[in-house]
Every structure is written in structure tokens, then in C-alpha cells.
Amino acid sequence: MSNNDRRAHPDTKIVTGGRRKEWLRGMVNVPVSRTSTVLFDSVDEMHRSYPPQDGRPSYGRHGTWTQWSLAEALTELEPGSAGTKLFPSGAAAVSMALMSVLSPGDELLMVDSAYAPTRHFCDRELKRLGIATRYYDPLLSPAEVEALFTDKTRSLFMESPGSLTFEVQDIPGLAALAKARGIATLMDNTWATPMFFQAIGKGVDLSIIACTKYIAGHSDLMLGSVTAAPSHWTALVRTSTQYGQYVSPDDAYLAARGLRTLGVRLRQHELSAMKVAHWLQDQPQVLRVLHPALHDAHGHEYWRRDFQGSTGLFSFALKGGDAGARDRLIDSLELFGIGFSWGGFESLATPADPNGLRTSSQHDYGGPLLRLHIGLEDPDDLIADLAKALAEYPSAR
Ligand SMILES: Cc1ncc(COP(=O)(O)O)c(C=O)c1O
């Protein structure tokens, strides 16, 4: 089994990735190894275990093959990358990636459609450290973003598609302009995962995933990852190590188990979500569906050019009514759970109110927004559930 063949198709890599023979020891899955202490045969051997090296355990916080295997599999999905660090949540992955590239006095350009806790980290923690954040509209072209660069801009953060409203950015265009100015590029790639968007190959320096979502896939663990281009690997390792970041082997094992079926799950999420999205487009109570794969989506041309697929998360705007009526519609759904996350096997519906958060891209969506995660249930059952709820919506009467 080849672990380093970066030419293989992603579907093959998710099956073979990180399954080194010496880690498997005859089993199909890399076993869970729980430890704090690693015992050595001699003081000399103990000294030689530092600094920690690939494939040789030294101390629990630096991980064992259980965590290394998952990290290696994620690295293999991003051709051209140097390595992957794991973090205890997606939010921790975002904040550690930012800390690895920013210093006091620097300025960060952050996309206005970023996941809300990403903003909070910038507005509270980075600010406290003397790092300024400016927010830019996700609909700006690369040239318009370039016009915002100053001598202090050290980092450009992208999230594509954006949280709640799903604008797709021109990632290769933005990355190329930033690179020419020595500005580090970070991207939250949770929606597409490297199955459908290989960020490092598109010029991004640090590709961030909340593995809590599709990688784990079963709504039963929290985990994040950052995969780095060679130029940004050393700083990422240093920051992650100095901040004592660690992921439990049990969670790493479960995430690796989820990863093995990522391809088939994502393609089913994609098919079912497209069916529901197209159906919603025809409903009189629906004003607009915000889904990157639909022709009228913001940045649809970039999605078509750069992505190999779409996943199960999108929003739609209701015609008429208000936030209260929208919330009652959500309450009346029977097959959709109400919860903050997404990326599991189950469908979810949540209110989406982006304008309260945003500072440089407030838009009138025409009506209240609702975000759906389309899970692995039969899409016709989900449509029937939505049809029943929409029939009671004020604009239907
Ligand atoms: C786009 C995006 N990035 C990051 C995160 C944070 O991940 P976690 O909940 O694992 O901290 C989330 C969580 O919802 C998310 O939606």
C-alpha cells in the first residue's frame, strides 16, 4: 500500500491514507494508543526522542500513531502540503493557524462572511495582542481586495463558501496576489473538505478544517485540523507545540473512521441537497436559494472552476413573514433537528441572521433566512417535511 503517492484519486487516498504497515501491525485500522508516558530503554534513547520526530513516540502530548495516522491521511489529501496538525476543535484550528502567522502590530484582512467565533477571536483575542482586523466583503474581486492591502497587512483569511450566505471567493486569484506581497493566506475549507477543494494546490498557505463536521461525519466528536504549505509548516508546528495543543486518540480514531467513508457520504449529501435546493427554488414561499452550485449563486463561476463538488449545507430566503414566522416554521419540521452544527448524517435546520454580525457586507436578502443541512435521509421524505411546514408559512396563505 502506497502512503505517499499524491497522484492517486482522493477516493483512494481516504482509504489508504495514514495506514502505515508499522502502525497497523496487521489490523485494518490503526489502533487507539492511549498514553501520557513513553518508556525508553536508556537515558540516551530518551534524549534521542527529542525533538519529537515523525513516527517515534516521545511523550503523550506529541501524539502516537493514532493521531499521526489521521494527520498523515489529511496531508495526503492536499497535494503540495508539508503536513497537518490536529486541534481539539475547529475553532482551535482557526485560532492557532492565525497565531502562527501574526504578531503584535500586524493587520489581518478577514472575510466578512467568516464563521462567527472566528470573528470573535479576532475582535477580542487578536485585538488584545495588538493585532488589528479589517473585514472585507466576500463579493470583492481579488483586485479590490488587493487595494485594501497596507504595509501592515500580514495575513488574508478566506472562508469559501462563506458561513450562512455561501458566497464563493476567487481563492487562486486572491492567493496569488497575497503571495506576491508576502502576505500569508488562510482558508476555512470545512464546507468542501479536500475531497472537493484542494486549497494548498490553489495557492493557500494554511488550509483549515473543522473535522467536527464532514470528516467525523457522525456528530459525535469535536476536532480541527490545519494543513500547511511547506513555507508555513515550521511556524504552525511551533505555535501548536508552544500552546500545548493535543487531541485525544479516541477522537482521532473516530475521525479517521469517518474519513474512510467521506467520499460516498459527501456525494450523497450533494445529490440530496441539490434535489432539495431545486425543489425549494420552485416554491412560492421561497424567494431565493443560496447554494454555490446554483447558477445565480454569488461566485458560482468560481465554484464551477475550482471545486469538484458541493456538499449538504445551504440557506434560503423566505418570501414575506418575519424572523418569528421563520422560527415557527423550523419548530414545525419533524425530520430536521434544531442544532448548531452540521456535517453529520442527520438533517438540521437553523435560523440564519447574518446582518447582525457583519460590518462590511450587510445585504438585504428579501426575507428571513433559514439554513439547512441535508443529511442522509431520503430526500423525498425531507421535501415532504418541508412542504408541510411551508404550507403554513404566512406568504402561503
Ligand atoms: C465554517 C466553520 N468553521 C469552523 C467551525 C468551528 O468548528 P468547531 O465547532 O469544531 O470548533 C465551524 C463550526 O460550526 C464552522 O461552521
CSV table of C-alpha atoms and ligand atoms in Angstrom, one decimal:
chain,number,residue,atom,x,y,z
A,1,MET,CA,0.0,0.0,0.0
A,2,SER,CA,1.5,3.3,-1.0
A,3,ASN,CA,1.1,6.1,1.5
A,4,ASN,CA,2.9,8.8,-0.3
A,5,ASP,CA,1.5,8.6,-3.8
A,6,ARG,CA,0.0,12.0,-4.1
A,7,ARG,CA,-1.3,11.3,-7.7
A,8,ALA,CA,-3.9,8.8,-6.5
A,9,HIS,CA,-7.6,9.8,-6.6
A,10,PRO,CA,-9.0,11.3,-3.3
A,11,ASP,CA,-11.4,8.3,-3.0
A,12,THR,CA,-8.4,6.0,-2.9
A,13,LYS,CA,-6.4,8.3,-0.6
A,14,ILE,CA,-9.1,8.4,2.1
A,15,VAL,CA,-9.0,4.6,2.2
A,16,THR,CA,-5.2,4.1,2.1
A,17,GLY,CA,-4.0,7.4,3.8
A,18,GLY,CA,-2.1,7.1,7.1
A,19,ARG,CA,-2.3,3.3,7.2
A,20,ARG,CA,1.4,2.6,7.5
A,21,LYS,CA,2.2,-1.1,8.0
A,22,GLU,CA,4.2,-0.4,11.2
A,23,TRP,CA,1.2,1.4,12.7
A,24,LEU,CA,-1.4,-1.1,11.6
A,25,ARG,CA,0.5,-4.1,12.9
A,26,GLY,CA,-1.7,-6.5,11.0
A,27,MET,CA,-5.0,-4.8,11.6
A,28,VAL,CA,-7.2,-2.8,9.2
A,29,ASN,CA,-7.4,0.3,11.4
A,30,VAL,CA,-4.6,2.0,13.3
A,31,PRO,CA,-5.3,1.0,17.0
A,32,VAL,CA,-6.1,3.6,19.7
A,33,SER,CA,-3.0,4.0,21.8
A,34,ARG,CA,-3.6,6.0,25.0
A,35,THR,CA,-0.6,7.2,26.9
A,36,SER,CA,1.0,10.1,28.7
A,37,THR,CA,4.3,8.4,29.4
A,38,VAL,CA,6.5,6.7,26.9
A,39,LEU,CA,9.2,4.4,28.4
A,40,PHE,CA,12.7,4.2,27.0
A,41,ASP,CA,15.4,1.6,27.4
A,42,SER,CA,18.1,4.1,28.3
A,43,VAL,CA,18.7,7.8,29.1
A,44,ASP,CA,20.4,8.0,25.8
A,45,GLU,CA,17.4,6.7,23.9
A,46,MET,CA,15.2,9.2,25.9
A,47,HIS,CA,17.4,12.1,24.9
A,48,ARG,CA,17.3,11.0,21.3
A,49,SER,CA,13.5,11.1,21.3
A,50,TYR,CA,13.7,14.9,21.4
A,51,PRO,CA,12.8,16.9,19.4
A,52,PRO,CA,9.8,14.7,18.6
A,53,GLN,CA,10.2,13.1,15.2
A,54,ASP,CA,7.8,11.6,12.7
A,55,GLY,CA,6.9,8.0,13.6
A,56,ARG,CA,8.6,7.8,17.0
A,57,PRO,CA,6.7,8.4,20.3
A,58,SER,CA,8.3,10.6,22.9
A,59,TYR,CA,5.5,11.9,25.2
A,60,GLY,CA,1.8,11.7,25.1
A,61,ARG,CA,1.2,15.3,24.2
A,62,HIS,CA,3.1,14.8,20.9
A,63,GLY,CA,0.7,12.0,20.0
A,64,THR,CA,1.1,8.4,18.9
A,65,TRP,CA,0.3,6.6,15.6
A,66,THR,CA,-3.4,7.1,16.3
A,67,GLN,CA,-3.2,10.9,15.8
A,68,TRP,CA,-0.3,10.7,13.3
A,69,SER,CA,-2.2,8.4,11.1
A,70,LEU,CA,-5.2,10.8,10.8
A,71,ALA,CA,-2.9,13.8,10.2
A,72,GLU,CA,-1.0,11.9,7.5
A,73,ALA,CA,-4.2,10.9,5.8
A,74,LEU,CA,-5.3,14.6,5.7
A,75,THR,CA,-2.0,15.7,4.4
A,76,GLU,CA,-2.2,13.3,1.6
A,77,LEU,CA,-5.5,14.8,0.5
A,78,GLU,CA,-3.8,18.2,0.0
A,79,PRO,CA,-1.1,17.7,-2.8
A,80,GLY,CA,1.9,20.0,-2.3
A,81,SER,CA,1.4,20.3,1.5
A,82,ALA,CA,4.1,19.7,4.1
A,83,GLY,CA,2.0,18.3,7.0
A,84,THR,CA,-1.1,18.6,9.2
A,85,LYS,CA,-1.6,19.5,12.8
A,86,LEU,CA,-4.6,18.4,14.7
A,87,PHE,CA,-6.5,20.6,17.2
A,88,PRO,CA,-9.2,19.9,19.8
A,89,SER,CA,-11.9,21.8,17.8
A,90,GLY,CA,-12.3,23.6,14.5
A,91,ALA,CA,-12.3,26.9,16.4
A,92,ALA,CA,-8.9,26.0,18.0
A,93,ALA,CA,-7.6,25.2,14.5
A,94,VAL,CA,-8.7,28.6,13.3
A,95,SER,CA,-7.1,30.5,16.2
A,96,MET,CA,-3.9,28.5,16.2
A,97,ALA,CA,-3.5,29.0,12.4
A,98,LEU,CA,-3.9,32.7,12.9
A,99,MET,CA,-1.5,32.8,15.8
A,100,SER,CA,1.2,31.0,13.7
A,101,VAL,CA,1.3,33.9,11.2
A,102,LEU,CA,0.5,37.1,13.2
A,103,SER,CA,2.5,39.2,15.6
A,104,PRO,CA,1.7,42.5,17.5
A,105,GLY,CA,1.4,45.4,15.1
A,106,ASP,CA,0.3,43.3,12.2
A,107,GLU,CA,-3.0,43.7,10.4
A,108,LEU,CA,-5.3,40.9,9.3
A,109,LEU,CA,-7.8,41.1,6.4
A,110,MET,CA,-10.7,38.8,7.4
A,111,VAL,CA,-13.7,37.9,5.1
A,112,ASP,CA,-16.9,39.4,6.5
A,113,SER,CA,-18.8,36.1,6.0
A,114,ALA,CA,-16.5,34.2,8.3
A,115,TYR,CA,-17.9,31.8,10.9
A,116,ALA,CA,-18.9,34.0,13.9
A,117,PRO,CA,-16.5,32.6,16.5
A,118,THR,CA,-13.6,33.3,14.0
A,119,ARG,CA,-14.7,36.9,14.1
A,120,HIS,CA,-14.9,36.9,17.9
A,121,PHE,CA,-11.4,35.6,18.2
A,122,CYS,CA,-10.1,38.4,16.0
A,123,ASP,CA,-12.2,41.1,17.7
A,124,ARG,CA,-11.3,40.0,21.2
A,125,GLU,CA,-8.1,38.0,21.4
A,126,LEU,CA,-6.1,39.4,18.5
A,127,LYS,CA,-7.1,42.9,19.4
A,128,ARG,CA,-5.8,42.3,22.9
A,129,LEU,CA,-2.5,41.3,21.4
A,130,GLY,CA,-2.3,44.5,19.3
A,131,ILE,CA,-3.3,42.8,16.0
A,132,ALA,CA,-5.8,44.7,14.0
A,133,THR,CA,-8.6,43.1,11.9
A,134,ARG,CA,-10.3,44.7,8.9
A,135,TYR,CA,-13.2,42.9,7.4
A,136,TYR,CA,-13.7,42.7,3.6
A,137,ASP,CA,-16.9,41.9,1.6
A,138,PRO,CA,-16.8,38.3,0.2
A,139,LEU,CA,-18.0,39.7,-3.1
A,140,LEU,CA,-14.9,41.8,-3.7
A,141,SER,CA,-12.7,40.8,-6.7
A,142,PRO,CA,-9.1,39.9,-6.0
A,143,ALA,CA,-8.1,43.4,-7.4
A,144,GLU,CA,-10.5,45.1,-4.9
A,145,VAL,CA,-9.1,43.1,-2.0
A,146,GLU,CA,-5.5,43.9,-3.2
A,147,ALA,CA,-6.4,47.6,-3.0
A,148,LEU,CA,-7.1,47.1,0.8
A,149,PHE,CA,-3.5,45.7,1.5
A,150,THR,CA,-1.3,48.0,3.5
A,151,ASP,CA,2.3,47.7,4.6
A,152,LYS,CA,1.0,46.2,7.9
A,153,THR,CA,-1.2,43.5,6.2
A,154,ARG,CA,0.4,40.2,7.1
A,155,SER,CA,-2.4,37.8,6.6
A,156,LEU,CA,-5.5,37.3,4.4
A,157,PHE,CA,-8.3,34.9,5.7
A,158,MET,CA,-10.8,33.4,3.4
A,159,GLU,CA,-13.8,31.2,4.0
A,160,SER,CA,-15.4,29.8,0.8
A,161,PRO,CA,-18.2,29.4,0.6
A,162,GLY,CA,-19.0,31.9,3.4
A,163,SER,CA,-20.9,30.9,6.6
A,164,LEU,CA,-24.7,31.4,6.4
A,165,THR,CA,-24.8,33.1,2.9
A,166,PHE,CA,-22.4,30.8,0.9
A,167,GLU,CA,-20.5,33.4,-1.3
A,168,VAL,CA,-17.7,31.6,-3.2
A,169,GLN,CA,-14.4,33.5,-3.4
A,170,ASP,CA,-11.8,33.5,-6.1
A,171,ILE,CA,-9.3,31.7,-3.9
A,172,PRO,CA,-6.5,31.2,-6.6
A,173,GLY,CA,-6.8,34.8,-7.6
A,174,LEU,CA,-6.6,36.1,-4.0
A,175,ALA,CA,-3.8,33.7,-3.0
A,176,ALA,CA,-1.6,34.8,-6.0
A,177,LEU,CA,-2.0,38.5,-5.2
A,178,ALA,CA,-1.3,37.9,-1.5
A,179,LYS,CA,1.7,35.7,-2.2
A,180,ALA,CA,3.2,38.5,-4.4
A,181,ARG,CA,3.1,40.8,-1.4
A,182,GLY,CA,4.4,38.2,1.1
A,183,ILE,CA,1.0,38.0,2.8
A,184,ALA,CA,0.1,34.7,4.4
A,185,THR,CA,-3.2,33.1,3.1
A,186,LEU,CA,-5.5,31.1,5.4
A,187,MET,CA,-8.7,29.4,4.3
A,188,ASP,CA,-11.5,27.7,6.2
A,189,ASN,CA,-12.2,24.7,4.0
A,190,THR,CA,-14.7,23.0,6.2
A,191,TRP,CA,-17.6,23.1,3.7
A,192,ALA,CA,-15.9,21.4,0.7
A,193,THR,CA,-13.2,19.5,2.5
A,194,PRO,CA,-10.1,18.5,0.4
A,195,MET,CA,-12.3,15.9,-1.3
A,196,PHE,CA,-13.9,18.8,-3.3
A,197,PHE,CA,-11.4,21.6,-2.9
A,198,GLN,CA,-7.6,21.2,-2.6
A,199,ALA,CA,-6.7,24.5,-1.0
A,200,ILE,CA,-2.9,24.1,-0.9
A,201,GLY,CA,-2.7,23.3,-4.6
A,202,LYS,CA,-4.7,26.5,-5.2
A,203,GLY,CA,-2.1,28.6,-3.5
A,204,VAL,CA,-3.4,28.8,0.1
A,205,ASP,CA,-0.7,28.6,2.8
A,206,LEU,CA,-2.9,27.2,5.7
A,207,SER,CA,-6.0,25.1,5.0
A,208,ILE,CA,-8.3,24.8,8.0
A,209,ILE,CA,-11.0,22.2,8.5
A,210,ALA,CA,-13.5,21.8,11.4
A,211,CYS,CA,-13.2,18.0,11.3
A,212,THR,CA,-16.2,18.0,13.7
A,213,LYS,CA,-18.3,18.3,10.6
A,214,TYR,CA,-17.9,16.1,7.5
A,215,ILE,CA,-14.6,14.4,8.3
A,216,ALA,CA,-16.0,12.9,11.6
A,217,GLY,CA,-19.5,12.8,9.9
A,218,HIS,CA,-21.4,11.3,12.8
A,219,SER,CA,-22.0,14.3,15.2
A,220,ASP,CA,-20.1,12.6,18.0
A,221,LEU,CA,-16.8,14.4,18.4
A,222,MET,CA,-15.0,17.8,18.2
A,223,LEU,CA,-11.8,18.1,16.2
A,224,GLY,CA,-10.0,20.5,13.9
A,225,SER,CA,-7.0,20.4,11.5
A,226,VAL,CA,-4.6,22.7,9.8
A,227,THR,CA,-2.7,21.5,6.7
A,228,ALA,CA,0.3,23.7,5.8
A,229,ALA,CA,2.2,24.6,2.6
A,230,PRO,CA,6.0,23.9,3.1
A,231,SER,CA,6.6,27.6,3.7
A,232,HIS,CA,4.3,27.7,6.7
A,233,TRP,CA,4.8,24.3,8.3
A,234,THR,CA,7.6,25.1,10.7
A,235,ALA,CA,5.7,28.1,12.2
A,236,LEU,CA,2.5,26.0,12.5
A,237,VAL,CA,4.3,23.2,14.4
A,238,ARG,CA,6.0,25.8,16.7
A,239,THR,CA,2.7,27.5,17.6
A,240,SER,CA,0.8,24.3,18.1
A,241,THR,CA,3.6,22.9,20.3
A,242,GLN,CA,4.1,26.0,22.4
A,243,TYR,CA,0.3,26.3,23.0
A,244,GLY,CA,0.2,22.7,24.1
A,245,GLN,CA,-2.4,21.6,21.6
A,246,TYR,CA,-3.4,18.0,21.8
A,247,VAL,CA,-6.2,15.7,20.5
A,248,SER,CA,-7.3,12.5,22.3
A,249,PRO,CA,-6.5,9.3,20.5
A,250,ASP,CA,-10.2,8.2,20.8
A,251,ASP,CA,-11.4,11.3,18.9
A,252,ALA,CA,-8.6,10.9,16.3
A,253,TYR,CA,-9.6,7.2,15.8
A,254,LEU,CA,-13.3,8.1,15.3
A,255,ALA,CA,-12.4,10.9,12.9
A,256,ALA,CA,-10.2,8.6,10.9
A,257,ARG,CA,-13.1,6.1,10.8
A,258,GLY,CA,-15.3,8.9,9.5
A,259,LEU,CA,-12.7,9.9,6.9
A,260,ARG,CA,-12.7,6.4,5.3
A,261,THR,CA,-16.3,6.9,4.1
A,262,LEU,CA,-16.1,10.7,3.4
A,263,GLY,CA,-16.4,10.3,-0.4
A,264,VAL,CA,-19.6,8.3,-0.5
A,265,ARG,CA,-21.2,10.4,2.2
A,266,LEU,CA,-20.3,13.7,0.5
A,267,ARG,CA,-21.7,12.6,-2.8
A,268,GLN,CA,-25.0,11.5,-1.2
A,269,HIS,CA,-25.1,14.8,0.7
A,270,GLU,CA,-24.5,16.6,-2.6
A,271,LEU,CA,-27.2,14.7,-4.6
A,272,SER,CA,-29.9,15.1,-1.8
A,273,ALA,CA,-29.0,18.7,-1.2
A,274,MET,CA,-29.3,19.6,-4.9
A,275,LYS,CA,-32.6,17.9,-5.1
A,276,VAL,CA,-34.0,19.8,-2.1
A,277,ALA,CA,-32.4,23.1,-3.3
A,278,HIS,CA,-34.0,22.7,-6.8
A,279,TRP,CA,-37.4,21.9,-5.2
A,280,LEU,CA,-37.2,24.9,-2.9
A,281,GLN,CA,-36.5,27.2,-5.9
A,282,ASP,CA,-39.9,26.3,-7.3
A,283,GLN,CA,-41.9,27.0,-4.1
A,284,PRO,CA,-43.9,30.2,-3.9
A,285,GLN,CA,-42.9,30.9,-0.3
A,286,VAL,CA,-39.2,30.9,-1.3
A,287,LEU,CA,-37.5,34.0,-2.6
A,288,ARG,CA,-34.0,32.7,-3.2
A,289,VAL,CA,-31.9,29.7,-2.6
A,290,LEU,CA,-28.2,30.4,-1.6
A,291,HIS,CA,-26.3,27.4,-2.8
A,292,PRO,CA,-22.9,27.6,-4.5
A,293,ALA,CA,-23.9,25.1,-7.2
A,294,LEU,CA,-26.9,27.1,-8.4
A,295,HIS,CA,-26.4,29.4,-11.4
A,296,ASP,CA,-27.4,32.5,-9.6
A,297,ALA,CA,-25.2,32.0,-6.5
A,298,HIS,CA,-22.6,34.6,-5.7
A,299,GLY,CA,-19.3,33.3,-7.1
A,300,HIS,CA,-20.9,30.4,-8.9
A,301,GLU,CA,-18.3,30.8,-11.6
A,302,TYR,CA,-15.5,30.2,-9.1
A,303,TRP,CA,-17.3,27.2,-7.7
A,304,ARG,CA,-17.6,25.7,-11.2
A,305,ARG,CA,-14.0,26.4,-12.0
A,306,ASP,CA,-12.3,25.3,-8.7
A,307,PHE,CA,-14.5,22.8,-6.9
A,308,GLN,CA,-15.1,19.1,-7.6
A,309,GLY,CA,-18.5,19.1,-5.9
A,310,SER,CA,-20.9,20.6,-3.5
A,311,THR,CA,-22.0,19.4,-0.1
A,312,GLY,CA,-25.1,19.4,2.1
A,313,LEU,CA,-25.2,22.8,3.7
A,314,PHE,CA,-27.0,25.8,2.2
A,315,SER,CA,-29.5,28.6,3.0
A,316,PHE,CA,-32.7,30.0,1.6
A,317,ALA,CA,-34.6,33.3,1.9
A,318,LEU,CA,-38.3,33.1,2.7
A,319,LYS,CA,-40.8,35.4,0.9
A,320,GLY,CA,-42.5,37.7,3.4
A,321,GLY,CA,-43.0,36.8,7.0
A,322,ASP,CA,-40.5,37.7,9.7
A,323,ALA,CA,-38.0,36.0,12.0
A,324,GLY,CA,-40.7,34.8,14.3
A,325,ALA,CA,-42.7,33.1,11.5
A,326,ARG,CA,-39.4,31.6,10.2
A,327,ASP,CA,-38.6,30.2,13.7
A,328,ARG,CA,-42.1,28.7,13.9
A,329,LEU,CA,-41.6,27.1,10.5
A,330,ILE,CA,-38.3,25.5,11.8
A,331,ASP,CA,-40.1,24.3,15.0
A,332,SER,CA,-42.8,22.6,12.9
A,333,LEU,CA,-40.3,20.5,10.9
A,334,GLU,CA,-40.3,16.8,12.0
A,335,LEU,CA,-37.3,15.3,10.2
A,336,PHE,CA,-34.9,18.2,10.7
A,337,GLY,CA,-33.2,18.6,14.0
A,338,ILE,CA,-32.6,22.1,15.5
A,339,GLY,CA,-28.9,22.4,16.4
A,340,PHE,CA,-25.7,24.5,15.9
A,341,SER,CA,-23.6,22.0,14.0
A,342,TRP,CA,-23.7,20.3,10.6
A,343,GLY,CA,-21.8,17.7,8.6
A,344,GLY,CA,-23.3,14.7,10.4
A,345,PHE,CA,-25.6,12.0,8.9
A,346,GLU,CA,-28.7,13.8,10.1
A,347,SER,CA,-30.6,16.8,8.6
A,348,LEU,CA,-30.7,20.1,10.6
A,349,ALA,CA,-32.5,23.4,10.2
A,350,THR,CA,-31.4,26.6,11.9
A,351,PRO,CA,-32.2,30.3,11.6
A,352,ALA,CA,-29.6,32.4,9.9
A,353,ASP,CA,-29.3,36.1,10.7
A,354,PRO,CA,-26.0,37.3,9.2
A,355,ASN,CA,-26.6,41.0,9.2
A,356,GLY,CA,-26.3,41.4,12.9
A,357,LEU,CA,-22.7,40.1,12.7
A,358,ARG,CA,-21.4,41.7,9.5
A,359,THR,CA,-19.7,45.1,9.3
A,360,SER,CA,-18.7,45.4,5.6
A,361,SER,CA,-21.3,43.3,3.7
A,362,GLN,CA,-24.8,43.8,5.0
A,363,HIS,CA,-27.2,42.8,2.3
A,364,ASP,CA,-31.0,42.7,2.0
A,365,TYR,CA,-31.8,39.0,1.4
A,366,GLY,CA,-35.5,40.0,0.9
A,367,GLY,CA,-36.8,37.9,3.8
A,368,PRO,CA,-35.7,35.8,6.8
A,369,LEU,CA,-33.0,33.3,6.1
A,370,LEU,CA,-33.0,29.6,7.1
A,371,ARG,CA,-30.0,27.3,6.9
A,372,LEU,CA,-30.4,23.6,6.1
A,373,HIS,CA,-28.0,20.8,6.5
A,374,ILE,CA,-29.2,17.9,4.2
A,375,GLY,CA,-28.3,14.7,5.8
A,376,LEU,CA,-28.5,11.1,4.5
A,377,GLU,CA,-32.3,10.6,4.9
A,378,ASP,CA,-34.3,10.0,1.7
A,379,PRO,CA,-34.5,13.5,0.1
A,380,ASP,CA,-38.2,12.9,-0.8
A,381,ASP,CA,-39.1,12.5,2.9
A,382,LEU,CA,-37.2,15.7,3.6
A,383,ILE,CA,-39.1,17.5,0.8
A,384,ALA,CA,-42.4,16.3,2.2
A,385,ASP,CA,-41.5,17.6,5.6
A,386,LEU,CA,-40.5,21.0,4.2
A,387,ALA,CA,-43.7,21.1,2.0
A,388,LYS,CA,-45.9,20.6,5.1
A,389,ALA,CA,-44.1,23.3,7.0
A,390,LEU,CA,-44.0,25.8,4.1
A,391,ALA,CA,-47.8,25.3,3.5
A,392,GLU,CA,-48.4,27.0,6.9
A,393,TYR,CA,-46.0,29.9,6.2
A,394,PRO,CA,-47.7,33.4,6.1
A,395,SER,CA,-46.8,34.0,2.4
A,396,ALA,CA,-48.6,30.7,1.5
A,397,ARG,CA,-51.9,31.9,2.8
B,1,LIG,C1,-17.2,27.0,8.8
B,1,LIG,C2,-16.9,26.6,10.2
B,1,LIG,N1,-15.6,26.7,10.6
B,1,LIG,C3,-15.2,26.4,11.9
B,1,LIG,C4,-16.1,25.9,12.8
B,1,LIG,C5,-15.7,25.6,14.2
B,1,LIG,O1,-15.6,24.2,14.4
B,1,LIG,P1,-15.8,23.6,15.8
B,1,LIG,O2,-17.3,23.7,16.1
B,1,LIG,O3,-15.3,22.2,15.7
B,1,LIG,O4,-15.0,24.4,16.8
B,1,LIG,C6,-17.5,25.7,12.4
B,1,LIG,C7,-18.5,25.2,13.3
B,1,LIG,O5,-19.7,25.3,13.1
B,1,LIG,C8,-17.8,26.1,11.1
B,1,LIG,O6,-19.1,26.1,10.7
